[in-house]
Tab-separated table of C-alpha atoms and ligand atoms in Angstrom:
chain	number	residue	atom	x	y	z
A	486	MET	CA	-25.274	23.698	-0.308
A	487	ASN	CA	-24.621	26.271	2.397
A	488	LYS	CA	-21.271	25.036	3.656
A	489	ILE	CA	-18.637	22.695	2.367
A	490	SER	CA	-15.498	22.024	4.527
A	491	ILE	CA	-12.221	20.647	3.458
A	492	VAL	CA	-9.957	18.806	5.934
A	493	GLY	CA	-6.361	19.022	4.849
A	494	ALA	CA	-5.382	22.352	3.292
A	495	GLY	CA	-2.608	20.772	1.283
A	496	ARG	CA	-2.286	20.817	-2.517
A	497	VAL	CA	-5.507	18.836	-3.247
A	498	GLY	CA	-7.400	20.652	-0.479
A	499	GLU	CA	-6.333	24.087	-1.584
A	500	THR	CA	-7.083	23.445	-5.290
A	501	THR	CA	-10.466	22.017	-4.423
A	502	ALA	CA	-11.328	24.988	-2.364
A	503	GLN	CA	-10.464	27.367	-5.127
A	504	ILE	CA	-12.648	25.497	-7.669
A	505	LEU	CA	-15.592	25.201	-5.168
A	506	ALA	CA	-15.405	28.971	-4.539
A	507	GLU	CA	-14.976	29.876	-8.213
A	508	GLU	CA	-17.935	27.681	-9.201
A	509	GLU	CA	-20.032	28.975	-6.185
A	510	LEU	CA	-21.017	25.409	-5.310
A	511	CYS	CA	-21.786	26.683	-1.789
A	512	ARG	CA	-22.110	29.871	0.254
A	513	GLU	CA	-19.085	29.129	2.428
A	514	VAL	CA	-15.954	26.983	2.033
A	515	ALA	CA	-14.058	26.166	5.274
A	516	LEU	CA	-10.521	24.836	5.409
A	517	TYR	CA	-9.191	22.943	8.428
A	518	ASP	CA	-5.572	21.778	8.839
A	519	VAL	CA	-3.132	21.137	11.659
A	520	ARG	CA	-0.437	23.292	10.160
A	521	GLU	CA	-0.376	26.419	12.215
A	522	ASP	CA	-2.058	29.399	10.503
A	523	VAL	CA	-1.804	27.822	7.112
A	524	PRO	CA	-5.557	27.183	6.504
A	525	ALA	CA	-6.351	30.798	7.443
A	526	GLY	CA	-3.665	32.063	5.027
A	527	ILE	CA	-4.824	29.871	2.157
A	528	ALA	CA	-8.426	30.886	2.770
A	529	LEU	CA	-7.530	34.575	2.634
A	530	ASP	CA	-5.490	34.091	-0.476
A	531	ILE	CA	-8.379	32.292	-2.247
A	532	TYR	CA	-11.006	34.776	-1.064
A	533	GLN	CA	-8.914	37.567	-2.500
A	534	THR	CA	-9.441	36.089	-5.991
A	535	ALA	CA	-13.189	36.730	-5.634
A	536	PRO	CA	-13.138	40.052	-7.531
A	537	PHE	CA	-11.177	38.457	-10.360
A	538	PHE	CA	-13.337	35.389	-10.783
A	539	GLU	CA	-16.490	37.199	-9.724
A	540	PHE	CA	-17.594	34.703	-7.124
A	541	ASP	CA	-19.713	35.404	-4.017
A	542	CYS	CA	-18.668	32.582	-1.783
A	543	ARG	CA	-16.916	33.090	1.651
A	544	VAL	CA	-13.705	31.207	2.248
A	545	ILE	CA	-12.503	30.692	5.835
A	546	GLY	CA	-9.725	28.674	7.424
A	547	SER	CA	-8.625	27.669	10.877
A	548	ASN	CA	-6.652	25.211	13.090
A	549	ASP	CA	-9.693	24.767	15.199
A	550	PRO	CA	-11.830	21.764	14.082
A	551	SER	CA	-14.961	23.417	15.233
A	552	ILE	CA	-14.738	25.298	11.947
A	553	LEU	CA	-16.439	22.183	10.550
A	554	ALA	CA	-19.666	22.967	12.328
A	555	GLU	CA	-22.766	22.994	10.169
A	556	SER	CA	-21.027	21.620	7.127
A	557	ASP	CA	-23.242	19.981	4.635
A	558	LEU	CA	-20.333	18.096	3.122
A	559	VAL	CA	-16.739	17.506	4.327
A	560	VAL	CA	-14.015	16.565	1.943
A	561	VAL	CA	-11.148	14.685	3.490
A	562	THR	CA	-7.771	15.352	1.859
A	563	ALA	CA	-5.695	15.159	5.089
A	564	GLY	CA	-2.780	12.775	4.983
A	565	PHE	CA	0.557	12.020	3.400
A	566	PRO	CA	0.752	11.682	-0.360
A	567	ARG	CA	3.074	8.883	-1.518
A	568	LYS	CA	6.572	9.671	-2.621
A	569	PRO	CA	8.102	8.421	-5.938
A	570	GLY	CA	8.431	4.616	-5.773
A	571	MET	CA	5.779	4.197	-3.118
A	572	SER	CA	2.376	2.571	-3.619
A	573	ARG	CA	-0.759	4.109	-2.119
A	574	SER	CA	-0.863	1.187	0.373
A	575	ASP	CA	2.588	2.264	1.686
A	576	VAL	CA	0.991	5.332	3.327
A	577	LEU	CA	-1.815	3.343	4.969
A	578	ALA	CA	-0.370	3.134	8.536
A	579	ALA	CA	0.340	6.871	8.635
A	580	ASN	CA	-2.861	7.920	7.059
A	581	VAL	CA	-5.125	5.641	9.161
A	582	GLU	CA	-4.077	7.559	12.294
A	583	ILE	CA	-4.870	10.861	10.614
A	584	ILE	CA	-8.222	9.727	9.195
A	585	ASP	CA	-9.327	8.373	12.549
A	586	GLN	CA	-8.542	11.814	14.130
A	587	VAL	CA	-10.328	13.654	11.302
A	588	THR	CA	-13.347	11.285	11.479
A	589	ASP	CA	-13.779	12.004	15.135
A	590	HIS	CA	-13.744	15.720	14.450
A	591	ILE	CA	-16.404	15.355	11.802
A	592	VAL	CA	-18.592	13.236	14.055
A	593	GLU	CA	-18.310	15.779	16.812
A	594	HIS	CA	-18.720	19.010	14.786
A	595	ALA	CA	-20.581	18.075	11.616
A	596	PRO	CA	-22.717	15.059	12.563
A	597	ASP	CA	-25.166	15.520	9.737
A	598	ALA	CA	-22.547	15.979	6.941
A	599	MET	CA	-21.745	13.831	3.910
A	600	VAL	CA	-18.039	12.765	3.882
A	601	LEU	CA	-16.100	12.613	0.558
A	602	VAL	CA	-12.816	10.797	1.212
A	603	VAL	CA	-9.847	11.573	-0.973
A	604	SER	CA	-6.930	10.587	1.221
A	605	ASN	CA	-5.058	7.458	0.102
A	606	PRO	CA	-5.424	4.524	0.050
A	607	VAL	CA	-8.853	5.904	-0.692
A	608	ASP	CA	-10.776	2.675	-0.854
A	609	THR	CA	-9.520	1.414	2.560
A	610	LEU	CA	-9.847	4.852	4.190
A	611	THR	CA	-13.442	5.211	2.899
A	612	TYR	CA	-14.140	1.821	4.488
A	613	ARG	CA	-12.499	3.087	7.667
A	614	VAL	CA	-14.556	6.208	7.861
A	615	SER	CA	-17.772	4.182	7.107
A	616	GLN	CA	-16.927	1.784	9.999
A	617	ARG	CA	-15.875	4.529	12.402
A	618	THR	CA	-18.919	6.716	11.820
A	619	GLY	CA	-21.495	3.953	11.181
A	620	TRP	CA	-23.147	6.364	8.792
A	621	PRO	CA	-25.050	5.062	5.726
A	622	ARG	CA	-23.094	4.706	2.493
A	623	SER	CA	-25.135	7.475	0.915
A	624	ARG	CA	-23.162	9.865	3.225
A	625	VAL	CA	-19.715	8.266	3.202
A	626	PHE	CA	-18.024	7.719	-0.165
A	627	GLY	CA	-14.734	8.370	-1.887
A	628	GLN	CA	-13.194	9.793	-5.038
A	629	ALA	CA	-11.083	7.712	-7.364
A	630	GLY	CA	-12.864	6.598	-10.511
A	631	VAL	CA	-13.791	10.084	-11.738
A	632	LEU	CA	-10.075	10.922	-11.767
A	633	ASP	CA	-8.948	7.575	-13.233
A	634	ALA	CA	-11.540	7.864	-15.979
A	635	SER	CA	-10.401	11.395	-16.825
A	636	ARG	CA	-6.842	10.183	-17.033
A	637	MET	CA	-7.904	7.462	-19.479
A	638	ALA	CA	-9.926	9.966	-21.526
A	639	ALA	CA	-6.933	12.286	-21.727
A	640	PHE	CA	-4.696	9.465	-23.015
A	641	ILE	CA	-7.424	8.470	-25.584
A	642	ALA	CA	-7.618	12.104	-26.742
A	643	GLN	CA	-3.893	12.314	-27.151
A	644	GLU	CA	-3.814	8.989	-29.010
A	645	THR	CA	-6.708	9.753	-31.381
A	646	GLY	CA	-6.517	13.561	-31.608
A	647	PHE	CA	-10.256	13.810	-30.804
A	648	SER	CA	-11.599	16.282	-28.440
A	649	ALA	CA	-11.471	15.150	-24.821
A	650	LEU	CA	-15.077	16.470	-24.596
A	651	ASP	CA	-16.323	13.630	-26.679
A	652	ILE	CA	-14.564	10.864	-24.850
A	653	THR	CA	-16.391	8.739	-22.222
A	654	THR	CA	-14.474	6.231	-20.189
A	655	LEU	CA	-15.165	3.943	-17.314
A	656	VAL	CA	-12.664	2.744	-14.656
A	657	LEU	CA	-13.836	0.409	-11.894
A	658	GLY	CA	-12.186	-1.298	-8.879
A	659	GLY	CA	-9.661	-0.025	-6.361
A	660	HIS	CA	-7.621	3.102	-6.835
A	661	GLY	CA	-4.252	1.315	-7.282
A	662	ASP	CA	-2.357	-0.783	-9.831
A	663	THR	CA	-5.278	-3.278	-9.859
A	664	MET	CA	-7.833	-0.696	-10.958
A	665	VAL	CA	-10.041	-1.876	-13.829
A	666	PRO	CA	-10.343	0.387	-16.942
A	667	VAL	CA	-13.180	-1.073	-18.945
A	668	PRO	CA	-12.625	-0.374	-22.703
A	669	ARG	CA	-15.991	-2.027	-23.569
A	670	PHE	CA	-17.667	0.979	-22.004
A	671	CYS	CA	-15.323	3.587	-23.500
A	672	THR	CA	-16.668	5.558	-26.436
A	673	ILE	CA	-16.043	8.648	-28.514
A	674	ASN	CA	-19.457	10.182	-28.865
A	675	GLY	CA	-21.048	6.724	-28.527
A	676	ILE	CA	-18.732	5.021	-30.942
A	677	PRO	CA	-16.584	2.289	-29.250
A	678	VAL	CA	-12.976	3.297	-28.868
A	679	SER	CA	-11.913	0.043	-30.414
A	680	ASN	CA	-13.038	1.620	-33.745
A	681	PHE	CA	-10.276	4.104	-33.500
A	682	ILE	CA	-7.535	2.501	-31.453
A	683	PRO	CA	-5.841	-0.905	-32.337
A	684	PRO	CA	-5.765	-3.512	-29.447
A	685	ASP	CA	-2.077	-3.160	-28.671
A	686	ARG	CA	-2.339	0.678	-28.304
A	687	LEU	CA	-5.543	0.407	-26.260
A	688	GLU	CA	-3.761	-2.061	-23.943
A	689	ALA	CA	-0.944	0.423	-23.592
A	690	ILE	CA	-3.502	3.174	-22.588
A	691	ILE	CA	-5.095	0.845	-20.029
A	692	GLU	CA	-1.663	0.217	-18.488
A	693	ARG	CA	-0.763	3.887	-18.518
A	694	THR	CA	-4.126	4.656	-16.838
A	695	ARG	CA	-3.381	2.151	-14.057
A	696	LYS	CA	-0.028	3.907	-13.429
A	697	GLY	CA	-1.416	7.440	-14.138
A	698	GLY	CA	-0.782	8.765	-10.621
A	699	ALA	CA	2.752	7.309	-10.510
A	700	GLU	CA	3.623	8.887	-13.898
A	701	ILE	CA	2.705	12.359	-12.604
A	702	LEU	CA	4.456	11.736	-9.276
A	703	ALA	CA	7.671	10.747	-11.080
A	704	LEU	CA	7.510	13.859	-13.333
A	705	ARG	CA	6.531	16.339	-10.637
A	706	LYS	CA	9.063	14.786	-8.282
A	707	ASN	CA	8.129	16.486	-5.017
A	708	SER	CA	4.306	16.368	-5.330
A	709	SER	CA	1.666	13.925	-6.384
A	710	ALA	CA	-1.082	15.061	-8.716
A	711	TYR	CA	-3.579	17.640	-7.466
A	712	ASP	CA	-5.103	19.646	-10.341
A	713	ALA	CA	-7.092	16.775	-11.878
A	714	PRO	CA	-7.848	15.157	-8.460
A	715	ALA	CA	-9.370	18.556	-7.253
A	716	ALA	CA	-11.351	18.818	-10.471
A	717	ALA	CA	-12.643	15.257	-9.974
A	718	VAL	CA	-13.764	16.065	-6.465
A	719	ALA	CA	-15.479	19.250	-7.634
A	720	THR	CA	-17.252	17.281	-10.303
A	721	MET	CA	-18.693	14.942	-7.739
A	722	ILE	CA	-19.675	17.819	-5.515
A	723	ASP	CA	-21.309	19.591	-8.346
A	724	ALA	CA	-23.440	16.476	-9.083
A	725	ILE	CA	-24.611	16.511	-5.461
A	726	CYS	CA	-25.187	20.246	-5.070
A	727	ASN	CA	-27.165	20.476	-8.254
A	728	ASN	CA	-29.012	17.246	-7.757
A	729	ARG	CA	-27.830	16.194	-11.231
A	730	ARG	CA	-28.270	12.352	-10.792
A	731	ARG	CA	-24.951	11.918	-12.578
A	732	LEU	CA	-23.741	8.382	-13.079
A	733	LEU	CA	-20.074	8.505	-11.973
A	734	PRO	CA	-17.640	5.953	-10.660
A	735	CYS	CA	-17.293	6.442	-6.909
A	736	VAL	CA	-15.743	4.525	-4.070
A	737	ALA	CA	-18.851	2.992	-2.380
A	738	MET	CA	-19.418	0.555	0.369
A	739	LEU	CA	-20.822	-2.506	-1.370
A	740	GLU	CA	-23.886	-4.090	0.225
A	741	GLY	CA	-24.064	-7.254	-1.988
A	742	GLU	CA	-23.655	-5.574	-5.306
A	743	TYR	CA	-21.154	-7.300	-7.568
A	744	GLY	CA	-21.418	-10.177	-5.027
A	745	GLU	CA	-19.448	-8.251	-2.461
A	746	ARG	CA	-20.086	-6.650	0.910
A	747	ASP	CA	-18.024	-5.047	3.700
A	748	VAL	CA	-15.583	-3.587	1.244
A	749	ALA	CA	-15.299	-0.096	-0.412
A	750	MET	CA	-14.786	-0.310	-4.105
A	751	GLY	CA	-14.881	1.832	-7.210
A	752	VAL	CA	-18.177	1.174	-8.949
A	753	PRO	CA	-20.668	3.292	-11.035
A	754	CYS	CA	-22.944	5.265	-8.727
A	755	ILE	CA	-25.757	7.774	-8.882
A	756	LEU	CA	-24.867	11.102	-7.205
A	757	ASP	CA	-27.709	13.435	-6.398
A	758	GLU	CA	-28.736	15.730	-3.580
A	759	GLY	CA	-28.915	12.822	-1.150
A	760	GLY	CA	-25.266	11.981	-1.880
A	761	LEU	CA	-24.526	8.584	-3.220
A	762	SER	CA	-28.074	7.464	-3.787
A	763	SER	CA	-27.391	4.062	-5.489
A	764	VAL	CA	-24.857	1.646	-6.909
A	765	VAL	CA	-25.326	0.648	-10.567
A	766	GLU	CA	-24.513	-2.995	-11.326
A	767	LEU	CA	-23.064	-3.841	-14.598
A	768	GLU	CA	-22.911	-7.277	-16.189
A	769	LEU	CA	-19.150	-7.890	-16.415
A	770	ASN	CA	-17.597	-10.360	-18.874
A	771	GLU	CA	-15.251	-12.997	-17.742
A	772	THR	CA	-12.051	-10.944	-18.130
A	773	GLU	CA	-13.576	-7.879	-16.479
A	774	ARG	CA	-14.869	-10.015	-13.614
A	775	ALA	CA	-11.496	-11.574	-13.040
A	776	ASP	CA	-9.894	-8.110	-13.012
A	777	PHE	CA	-12.507	-6.754	-10.663
A	778	ASP	CA	-12.059	-9.767	-8.353
A	779	ARG	CA	-8.249	-9.129	-8.261
A	780	SER	CA	-8.875	-5.542	-7.397
A	781	VAL	CA	-11.324	-6.442	-4.591
A	782	ALA	CA	-8.747	-8.873	-3.191
A	783	ALA	CA	-6.114	-6.164	-3.149
A	784	VAL	CA	-8.392	-3.712	-1.272
A	785	ARG	CA	-9.430	-6.487	1.113
A	786	GLU	CA	-5.704	-7.186	1.827
A	787	ASP	CA	-5.298	-3.489	2.930
A	788	ILE	CA	-8.526	-3.626	4.965
A	789	GLY	CA	-7.093	-6.765	6.630
A	790	ARG	CA	-4.108	-4.784	7.712
A	791	LEU	CA	-6.347	-2.253	9.541
A	792	GLY	CA	-6.770	-4.660	12.503
A	793	SER	CA	-3.038	-4.774	13.201
A	794	LEU	CA	-2.829	-0.968	13.086
A	795	ASP	CA	-5.355	-0.459	15.867
B	1325	LIG	P1	-0.393	17.491	0.965
B	1325	LIG	O1	0.764	17.024	1.718
B	1325	LIG	O2	-0.193	18.625	0.071
B	1325	LIG	O3	-1.610	17.869	1.958
B	1325	LIG	C1	-1.978	17.038	3.034
B	1325	LIG	C2	-2.453	17.994	4.156
B	1325	LIG	O4	-3.029	17.212	5.231
B	1325	LIG	C3	-1.319	18.852	4.778
B	1325	LIG	O5	-1.587	20.247	4.655
B	1325	LIG	C4	-1.246	18.392	6.219
B	1325	LIG	O6	-0.898	19.380	7.156
B	1325	LIG	C5	-2.661	17.930	6.365
B	1325	LIG	N1	-2.906	17.074	7.568
B	1325	LIG	C6	-2.090	16.092	8.043
B	1325	LIG	N2	-2.632	15.577	9.140
B	1325	LIG	C7	-3.826	16.205	9.390
B	1325	LIG	C8	-4.763	16.127	10.460
B	1325	LIG	N3	-4.705	15.215	11.341
B	1325	LIG	N4	-5.755	16.998	10.355
B	1325	LIG	C9	-5.940	17.963	9.370
B	1325	LIG	N5	-5.005	18.017	8.395
B	1325	LIG	C10	-3.973	17.230	8.418
B	1325	LIG	O7	-0.999	16.238	0.170
B	1325	LIG	P2	-1.917	16.284	-1.148
B	1325	LIG	O8	-1.103	16.164	-2.355
B	1325	LIG	O9	-2.957	17.406	-0.958
B	1325	LIG	O10	-2.677	14.841	-0.983
B	1325	LIG	C11	-3.544	14.587	0.129
B	1325	LIG	C12	-4.064	13.160	0.150
B	1325	LIG	O11	-4.882	12.980	-0.968
B	1325	LIG	C13	-2.927	12.174	0.114
B	1325	LIG	O12	-3.214	11.051	0.925
B	1325	LIG	C14	-2.891	11.737	-1.385
B	1325	LIG	O13	-2.367	10.467	-1.598
B	1325	LIG	C15	-4.406	11.784	-1.694
B	1325	LIG	N6	-4.830	11.858	-3.044
B	1325	LIG	C16	-5.905	11.119	-3.489
B	1325	LIG	C17	-6.347	11.216	-4.714
B	1325	LIG	C18	-7.550	10.381	-5.169
B	1325	LIG	O14	-7.806	10.330	-6.383
B	1325	LIG	N7	-8.228	9.719	-4.300
B	1325	LIG	C19	-5.657	12.051	-5.709
B	1325	LIG	C20	-4.607	12.767	-5.248
B	1325	LIG	C21	-4.170	12.750	-3.915
């Protein structure tokens, strides 16, 4: 890609910019934020790491949204993170206003870009961007499942002592307490995790995964997670930039898959140079289906609140 922009030069945005530059996933990374001078300062700071990390990627920042012009992809990390004790839905009202403003900037300055939504509640805000732009789902999608799956993989690595490299996990559904970790599809180099972890410990890991963000928030105290979230975003971008056709859980607008439409949900997707090129449908068993339905209902509840916020 030539240019990737990041809207919201906060913790997730800044960390994402550093990874994109270090990995040279594009020629130019642009940061936009409303905090006076901050995006320019962050961009300079990151660019000055170029000699150390030996990257050849320009990094620029501005308070002027026209910096988004000619972006191939825009990552949206603008918005309030939750505070300890809050759910992601608690920041909906504040973040909808921000996301609408940001969406209008993207439509005006980067009308051909893909949009990768990170701001929370990410499922509902991905839906919002999709509705406001009217763009196809291949170009508007969100990050949640890559992070949730990496959290689950980390917990399994800690539990078993195996390398995190060998662990594959899958988390579906909304990015909230109703998310659906699917142990049936979790393996250690192809061997089902149930071979290594007793049911009660696996259940504890599933529950810990659901609360993975809150755990970090409680420990960090004045910040929600941003290292792993930024790495998850960069993983999705790498799949797109390098046309890898990776199968990754993404927040996608459903168009009849899983029996749902007009809702954005975490489902396995193929990411390639065209963005989110397709949704992969899995045959869910009864329990998984019930959990998925509960998760859809929770996201729909938030989507239902959007009308009253207009
Ligand atoms: P942060 O407070 O560090 O950064 C947010 C940035 O957005 C700030 O710099 C702020 O100035 C900027 N901003 C606010 N309004 C703006 C506007 N109208 N235009 C441009 N920029 C604007 O927060 P953070 O920790 O980086 O988190 C950012 C968002 O990402 C939060 O909503 C958080 O909940 C979410 N998040 C999502 C995931 C995920 O997996 N989807 C993971 C972590 C964080």
